[in-house]
Each structure stands twice: as structure tokens, then as C-alpha cells.
mmCIF file with all atom_site columns, C-alpha atoms in Angstrom:
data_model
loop_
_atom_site.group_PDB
_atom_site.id
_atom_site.type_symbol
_atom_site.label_atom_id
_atom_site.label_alt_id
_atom_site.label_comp_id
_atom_site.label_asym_id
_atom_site.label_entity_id
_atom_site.label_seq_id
_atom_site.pdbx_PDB_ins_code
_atom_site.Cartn_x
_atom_site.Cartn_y
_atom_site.Cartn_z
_atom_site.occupancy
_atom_site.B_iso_or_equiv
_atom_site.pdbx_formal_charge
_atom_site.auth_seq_id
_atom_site.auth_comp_id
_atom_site.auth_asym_id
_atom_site.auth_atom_id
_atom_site.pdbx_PDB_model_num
ATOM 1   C CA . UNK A 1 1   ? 0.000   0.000  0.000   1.00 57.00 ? 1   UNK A CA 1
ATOM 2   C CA . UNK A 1 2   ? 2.861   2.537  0.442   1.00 65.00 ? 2   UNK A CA 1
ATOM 3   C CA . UNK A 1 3   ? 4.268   1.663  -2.991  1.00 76.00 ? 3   UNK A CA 1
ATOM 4   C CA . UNK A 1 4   ? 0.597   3.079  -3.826  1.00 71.00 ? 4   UNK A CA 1
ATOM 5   C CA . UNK A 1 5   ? 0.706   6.440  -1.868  1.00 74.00 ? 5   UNK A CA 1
ATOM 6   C CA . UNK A 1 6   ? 4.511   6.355  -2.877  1.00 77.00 ? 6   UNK A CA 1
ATOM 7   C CA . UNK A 1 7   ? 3.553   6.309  -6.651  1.00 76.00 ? 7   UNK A CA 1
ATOM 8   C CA . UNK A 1 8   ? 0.914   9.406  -5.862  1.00 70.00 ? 8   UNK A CA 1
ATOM 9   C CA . UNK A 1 9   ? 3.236   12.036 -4.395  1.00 76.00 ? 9   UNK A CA 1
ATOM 10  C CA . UNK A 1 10  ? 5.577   11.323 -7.386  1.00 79.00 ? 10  UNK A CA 1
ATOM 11  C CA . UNK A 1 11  ? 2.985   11.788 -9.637  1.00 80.00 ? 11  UNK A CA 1
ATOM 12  C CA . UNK A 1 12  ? 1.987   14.670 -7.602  1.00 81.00 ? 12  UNK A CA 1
ATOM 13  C CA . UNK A 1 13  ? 5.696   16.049 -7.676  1.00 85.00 ? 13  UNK A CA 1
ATOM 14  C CA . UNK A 1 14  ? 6.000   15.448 -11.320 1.00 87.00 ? 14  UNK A CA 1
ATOM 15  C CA . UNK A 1 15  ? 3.053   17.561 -11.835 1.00 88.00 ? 15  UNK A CA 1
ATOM 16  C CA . UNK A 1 16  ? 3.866   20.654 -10.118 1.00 87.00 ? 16  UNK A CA 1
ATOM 17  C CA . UNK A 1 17  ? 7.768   20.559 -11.712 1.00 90.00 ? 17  UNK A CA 1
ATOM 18  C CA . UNK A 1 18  ? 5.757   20.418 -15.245 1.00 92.00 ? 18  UNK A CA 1
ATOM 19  C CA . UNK A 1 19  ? 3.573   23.472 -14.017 1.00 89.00 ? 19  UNK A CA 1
ATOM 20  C CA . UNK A 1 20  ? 6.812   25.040 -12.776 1.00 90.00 ? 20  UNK A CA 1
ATOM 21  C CA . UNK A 1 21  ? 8.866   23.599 -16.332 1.00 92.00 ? 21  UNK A CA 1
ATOM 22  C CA . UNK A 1 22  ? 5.392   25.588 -18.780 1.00 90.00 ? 22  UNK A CA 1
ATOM 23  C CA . UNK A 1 23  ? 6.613   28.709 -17.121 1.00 89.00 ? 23  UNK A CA 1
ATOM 24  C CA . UNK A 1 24  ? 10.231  28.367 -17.285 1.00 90.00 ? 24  UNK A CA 1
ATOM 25  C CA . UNK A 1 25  ? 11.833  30.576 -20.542 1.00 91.00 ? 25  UNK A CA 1
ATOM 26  C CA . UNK A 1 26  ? 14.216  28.038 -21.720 1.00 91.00 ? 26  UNK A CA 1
ATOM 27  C CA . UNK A 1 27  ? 11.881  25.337 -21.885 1.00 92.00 ? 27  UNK A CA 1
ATOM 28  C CA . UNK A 1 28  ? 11.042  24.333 -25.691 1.00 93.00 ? 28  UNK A CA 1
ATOM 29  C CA . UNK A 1 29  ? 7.878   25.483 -27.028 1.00 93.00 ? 29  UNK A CA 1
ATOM 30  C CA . UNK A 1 30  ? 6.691   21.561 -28.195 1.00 93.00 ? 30  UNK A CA 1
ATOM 31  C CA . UNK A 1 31  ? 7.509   21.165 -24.426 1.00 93.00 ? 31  UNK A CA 1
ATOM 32  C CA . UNK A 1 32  ? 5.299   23.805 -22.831 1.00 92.00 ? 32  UNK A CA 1
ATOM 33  C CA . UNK A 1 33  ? 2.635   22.191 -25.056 1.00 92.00 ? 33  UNK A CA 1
ATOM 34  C CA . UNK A 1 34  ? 3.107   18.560 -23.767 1.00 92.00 ? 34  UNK A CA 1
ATOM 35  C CA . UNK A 1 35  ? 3.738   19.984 -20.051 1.00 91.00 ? 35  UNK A CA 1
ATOM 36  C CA . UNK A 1 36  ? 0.325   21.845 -20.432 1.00 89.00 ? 36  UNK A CA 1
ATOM 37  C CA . UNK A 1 37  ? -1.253  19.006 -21.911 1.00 89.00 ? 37  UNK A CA 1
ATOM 38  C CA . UNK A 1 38  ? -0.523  16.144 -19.052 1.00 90.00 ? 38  UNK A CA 1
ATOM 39  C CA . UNK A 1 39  ? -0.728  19.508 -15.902 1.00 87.00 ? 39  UNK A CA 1
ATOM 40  C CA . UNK A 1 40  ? -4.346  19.930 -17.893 1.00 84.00 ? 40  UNK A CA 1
ATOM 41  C CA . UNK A 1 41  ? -5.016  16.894 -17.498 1.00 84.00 ? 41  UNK A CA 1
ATOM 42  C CA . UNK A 1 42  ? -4.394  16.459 -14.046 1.00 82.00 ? 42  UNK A CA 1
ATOM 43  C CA . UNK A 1 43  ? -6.306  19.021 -13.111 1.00 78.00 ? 43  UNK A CA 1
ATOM 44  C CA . UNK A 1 44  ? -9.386  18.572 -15.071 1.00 77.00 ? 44  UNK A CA 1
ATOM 45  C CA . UNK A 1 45  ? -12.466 17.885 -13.323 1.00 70.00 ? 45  UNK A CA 1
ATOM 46  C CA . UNK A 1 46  ? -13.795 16.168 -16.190 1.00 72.00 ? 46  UNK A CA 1
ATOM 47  C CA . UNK A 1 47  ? -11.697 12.693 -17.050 1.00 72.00 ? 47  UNK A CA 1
ATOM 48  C CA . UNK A 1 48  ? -11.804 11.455 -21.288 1.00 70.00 ? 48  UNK A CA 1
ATOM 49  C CA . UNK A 1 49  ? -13.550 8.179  -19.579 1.00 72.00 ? 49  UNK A CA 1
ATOM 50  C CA . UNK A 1 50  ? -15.569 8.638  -16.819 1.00 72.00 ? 50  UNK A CA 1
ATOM 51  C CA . UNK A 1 51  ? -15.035 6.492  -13.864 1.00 71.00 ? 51  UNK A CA 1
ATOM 52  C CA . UNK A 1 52  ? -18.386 4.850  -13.176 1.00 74.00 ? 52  UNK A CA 1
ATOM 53  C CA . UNK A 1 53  ? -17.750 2.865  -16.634 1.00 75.00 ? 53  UNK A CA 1
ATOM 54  C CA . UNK A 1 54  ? -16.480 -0.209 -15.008 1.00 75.00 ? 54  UNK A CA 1
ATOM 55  C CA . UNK A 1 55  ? -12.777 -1.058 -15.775 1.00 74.00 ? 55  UNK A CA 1
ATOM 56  C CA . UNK A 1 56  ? -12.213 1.717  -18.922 1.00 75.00 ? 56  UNK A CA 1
ATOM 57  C CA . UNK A 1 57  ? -13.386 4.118  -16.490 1.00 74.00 ? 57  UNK A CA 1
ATOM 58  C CA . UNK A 1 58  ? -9.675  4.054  -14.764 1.00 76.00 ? 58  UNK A CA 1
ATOM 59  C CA . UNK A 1 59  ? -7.664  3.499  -17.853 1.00 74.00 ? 59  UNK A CA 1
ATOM 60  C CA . UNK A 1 60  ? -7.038  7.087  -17.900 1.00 72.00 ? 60  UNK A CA 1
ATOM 61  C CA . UNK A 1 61  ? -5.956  7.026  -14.445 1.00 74.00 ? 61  UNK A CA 1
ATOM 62  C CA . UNK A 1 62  ? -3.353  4.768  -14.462 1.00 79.00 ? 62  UNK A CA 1
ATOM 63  C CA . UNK A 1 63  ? -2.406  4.769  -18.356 1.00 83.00 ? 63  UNK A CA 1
ATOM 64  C CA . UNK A 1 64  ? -3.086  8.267  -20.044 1.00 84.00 ? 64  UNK A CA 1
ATOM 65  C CA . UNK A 1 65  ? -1.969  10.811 -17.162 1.00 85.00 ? 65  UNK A CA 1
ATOM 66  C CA . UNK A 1 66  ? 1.430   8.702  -16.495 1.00 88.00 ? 66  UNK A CA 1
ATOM 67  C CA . UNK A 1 67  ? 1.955   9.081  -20.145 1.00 91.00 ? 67  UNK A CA 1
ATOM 68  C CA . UNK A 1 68  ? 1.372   12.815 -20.366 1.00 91.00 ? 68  UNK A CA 1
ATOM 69  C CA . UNK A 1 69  ? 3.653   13.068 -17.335 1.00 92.00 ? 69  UNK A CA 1
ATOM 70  C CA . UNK A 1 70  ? 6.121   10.627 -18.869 1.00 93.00 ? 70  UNK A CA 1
ATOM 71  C CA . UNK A 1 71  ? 6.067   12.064 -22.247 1.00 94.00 ? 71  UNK A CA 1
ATOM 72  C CA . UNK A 1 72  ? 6.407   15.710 -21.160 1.00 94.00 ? 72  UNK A CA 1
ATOM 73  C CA . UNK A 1 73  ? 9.290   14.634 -18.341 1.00 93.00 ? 73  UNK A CA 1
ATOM 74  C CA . UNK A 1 74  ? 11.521  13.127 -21.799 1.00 94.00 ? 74  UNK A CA 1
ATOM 75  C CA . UNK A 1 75  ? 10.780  16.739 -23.393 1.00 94.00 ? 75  UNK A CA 1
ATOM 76  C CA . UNK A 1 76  ? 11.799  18.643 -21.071 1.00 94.00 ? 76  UNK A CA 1
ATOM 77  C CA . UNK A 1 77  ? 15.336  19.193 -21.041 1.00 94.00 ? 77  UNK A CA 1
ATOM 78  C CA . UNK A 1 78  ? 16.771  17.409 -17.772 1.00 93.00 ? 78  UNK A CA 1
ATOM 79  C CA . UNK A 1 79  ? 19.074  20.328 -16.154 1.00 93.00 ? 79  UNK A CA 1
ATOM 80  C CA . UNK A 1 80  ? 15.512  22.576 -16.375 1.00 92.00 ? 80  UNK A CA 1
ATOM 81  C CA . UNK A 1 81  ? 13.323  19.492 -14.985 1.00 93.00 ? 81  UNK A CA 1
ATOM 82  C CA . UNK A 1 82  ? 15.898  18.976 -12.150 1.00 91.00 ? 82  UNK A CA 1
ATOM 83  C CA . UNK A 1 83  ? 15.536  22.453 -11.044 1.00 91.00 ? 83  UNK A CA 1
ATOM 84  C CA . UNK A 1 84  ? 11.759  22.527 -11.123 1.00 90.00 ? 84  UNK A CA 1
ATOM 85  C CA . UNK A 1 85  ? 11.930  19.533 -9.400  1.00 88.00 ? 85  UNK A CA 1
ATOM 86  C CA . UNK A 1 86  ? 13.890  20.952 -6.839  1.00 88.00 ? 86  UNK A CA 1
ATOM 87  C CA . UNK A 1 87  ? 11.012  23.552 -6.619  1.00 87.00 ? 87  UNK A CA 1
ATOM 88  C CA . UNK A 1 88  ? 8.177   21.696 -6.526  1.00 83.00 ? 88  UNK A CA 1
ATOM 89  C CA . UNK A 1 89  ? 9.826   19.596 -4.329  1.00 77.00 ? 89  UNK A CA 1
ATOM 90  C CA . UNK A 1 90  ? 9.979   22.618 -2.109  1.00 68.00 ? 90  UNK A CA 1
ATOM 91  C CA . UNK A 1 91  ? 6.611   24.097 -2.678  1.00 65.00 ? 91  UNK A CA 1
ATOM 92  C CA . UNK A 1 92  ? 5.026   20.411 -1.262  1.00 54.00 ? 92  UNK A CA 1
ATOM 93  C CA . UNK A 1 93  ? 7.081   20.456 1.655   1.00 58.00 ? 93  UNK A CA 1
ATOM 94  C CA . UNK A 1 94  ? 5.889   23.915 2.644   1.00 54.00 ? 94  UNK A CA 1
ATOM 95  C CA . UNK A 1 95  ? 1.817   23.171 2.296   1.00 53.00 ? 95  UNK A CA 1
ATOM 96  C CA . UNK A 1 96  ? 2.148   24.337 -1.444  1.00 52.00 ? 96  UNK A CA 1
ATOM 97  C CA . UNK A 1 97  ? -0.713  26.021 -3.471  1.00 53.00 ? 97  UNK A CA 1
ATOM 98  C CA . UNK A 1 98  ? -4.244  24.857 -3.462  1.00 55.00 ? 98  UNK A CA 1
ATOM 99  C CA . UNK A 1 99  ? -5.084  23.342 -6.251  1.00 57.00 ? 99  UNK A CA 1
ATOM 100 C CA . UNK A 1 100 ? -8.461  24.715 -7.217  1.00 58.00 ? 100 UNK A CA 1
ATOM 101 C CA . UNK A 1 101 ? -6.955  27.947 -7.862  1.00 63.00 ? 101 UNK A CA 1
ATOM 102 C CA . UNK A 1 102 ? -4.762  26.239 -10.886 1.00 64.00 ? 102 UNK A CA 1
ATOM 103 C CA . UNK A 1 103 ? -8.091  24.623 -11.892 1.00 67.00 ? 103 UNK A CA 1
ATOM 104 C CA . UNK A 1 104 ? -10.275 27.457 -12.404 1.00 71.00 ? 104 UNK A CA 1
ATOM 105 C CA . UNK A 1 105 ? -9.376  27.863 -15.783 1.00 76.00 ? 105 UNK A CA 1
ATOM 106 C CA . UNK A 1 106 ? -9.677  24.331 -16.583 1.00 73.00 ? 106 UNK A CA 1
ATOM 107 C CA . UNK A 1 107 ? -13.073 23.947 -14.819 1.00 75.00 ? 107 UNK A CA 1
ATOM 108 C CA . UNK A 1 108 ? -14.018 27.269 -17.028 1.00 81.00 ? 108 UNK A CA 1
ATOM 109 C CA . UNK A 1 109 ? -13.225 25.578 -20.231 1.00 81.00 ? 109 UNK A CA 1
ATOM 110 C CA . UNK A 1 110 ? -15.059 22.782 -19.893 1.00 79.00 ? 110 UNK A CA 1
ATOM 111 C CA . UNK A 1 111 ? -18.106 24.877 -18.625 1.00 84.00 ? 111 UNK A CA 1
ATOM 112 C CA . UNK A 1 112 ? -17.709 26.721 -22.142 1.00 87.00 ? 112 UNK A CA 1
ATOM 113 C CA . UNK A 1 113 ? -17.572 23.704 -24.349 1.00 84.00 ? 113 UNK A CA 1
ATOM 114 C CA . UNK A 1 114 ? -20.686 22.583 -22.343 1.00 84.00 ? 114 UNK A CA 1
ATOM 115 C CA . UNK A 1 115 ? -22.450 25.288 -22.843 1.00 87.00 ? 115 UNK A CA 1
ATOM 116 C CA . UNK A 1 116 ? -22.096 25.246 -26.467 1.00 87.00 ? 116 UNK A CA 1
ATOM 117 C CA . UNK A 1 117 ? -22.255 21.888 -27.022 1.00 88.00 ? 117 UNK A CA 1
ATOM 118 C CA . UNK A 1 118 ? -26.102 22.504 -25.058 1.00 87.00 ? 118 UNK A CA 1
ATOM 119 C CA . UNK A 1 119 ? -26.627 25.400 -26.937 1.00 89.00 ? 119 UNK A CA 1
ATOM 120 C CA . UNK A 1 120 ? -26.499 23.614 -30.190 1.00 88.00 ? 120 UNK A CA 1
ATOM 121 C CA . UNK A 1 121 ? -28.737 21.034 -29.151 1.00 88.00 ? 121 UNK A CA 1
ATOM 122 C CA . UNK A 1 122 ? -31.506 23.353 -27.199 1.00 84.00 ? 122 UNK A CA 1
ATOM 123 C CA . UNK A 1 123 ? -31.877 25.843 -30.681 1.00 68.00 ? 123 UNK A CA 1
#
């Protein structure tokens, strides 16, 4: 079970040094996109499978995210993901940010594309 909660907080980690790597000016642009893409993800209240779909619900759980993170971790150059590492590192150990704040926009978006997607349909 603590290989489990291990596994989180790297995953958690990882995260907030891609946040940290989006905002950094030496990181590549292809890499902001892929580090925006998996910290998106992560954040998004709204998963690509919903959980209550029995067995496909978690795939993106425990297979998509830990792609995004992996994918965007190999872009990133390593002396810039070692030092936002180091940060994030730092920011957990202090009580860090709340998350909902870096959701907003996220949670926004997907209220948008709602909308429309209702809007269409309700005409």
C-alpha cells in the first residue's frame, strides 16, 4: 500500500515541476505544449472516460496521465526538470498552493464547451 501512496506524491511532484517547467523561458515550445497538456489533465475535473464505466473508467488514471507526465518529463530538457523539481519539491514540503486555484481555468473551459455543445442542441 505505500508503494501506492509512494507512486501518488511522485505523480503529484512530477506535476507541479511540469507546471513550474510551462513557465520556465528556456523550456522548448513543443515542451510547454506537452507539459500543459498532461498539468491539464491532471487538473481537469472532467476525465476522457468517466469512472463509473467499469474497468475503462480508470484506464485514464493509471495509463493516459502517467503518459502525459512521462512524455512531457523526456521533453523537457533534464538540467531545467531537475531544477523545477527541486522547486516543486519545495513548494510540497511547505503546504504548497491549493489546487483549485490552478483549476479554475480548466473547470471554465469545460463549462464553455458545455455550454455550447447545449446550446447547439436546445436551438
Amino acid at each position: 500500500m505505500s508503494n501506492i501512496k509512494d507512486k501518488a506524491r511522485n505523480i503529484n511532484k512530477n506535476i507541479g515541476a511540469l507546471f513550474i517547467a510551462m513557465r520556465h523561458d528556456d523550456t522548448p515550445l513543443y515542451a510547454k505544449l506537452a507539459c500543459l497538456m498532461a498539468v491539464g489533465y491532471a487538473l481537469s475535473p472532467i476525465d476522457l472516460i468517466p469512472d463509473f464505466i467499469p474497468v475503462l473508467g480508470y484506464f485514464d488514471d493509471l495509463l493516459i496521465l502517467p503518459f502525459l507526465i512521462w512524455l512531457s518529463v523526456k521533453l523537457v530538457p533534464k538540467e531545467i526538470f531537475s531544477q523545477c523539481l527541486e522547486q516543486s519539491d519545495g513548494i510540497v514540503k511547505s503546504g504548497g498552493n491549493e489546487k483549485f486555484f490552478y483549476a479554475l481555468p480548466i473547470v471554465f473551459i469545460w463549462v464553455f464547451i458545455i455550454y455550447k455543445i447545449a446550446s447547439a442542441f436546445i436551438k
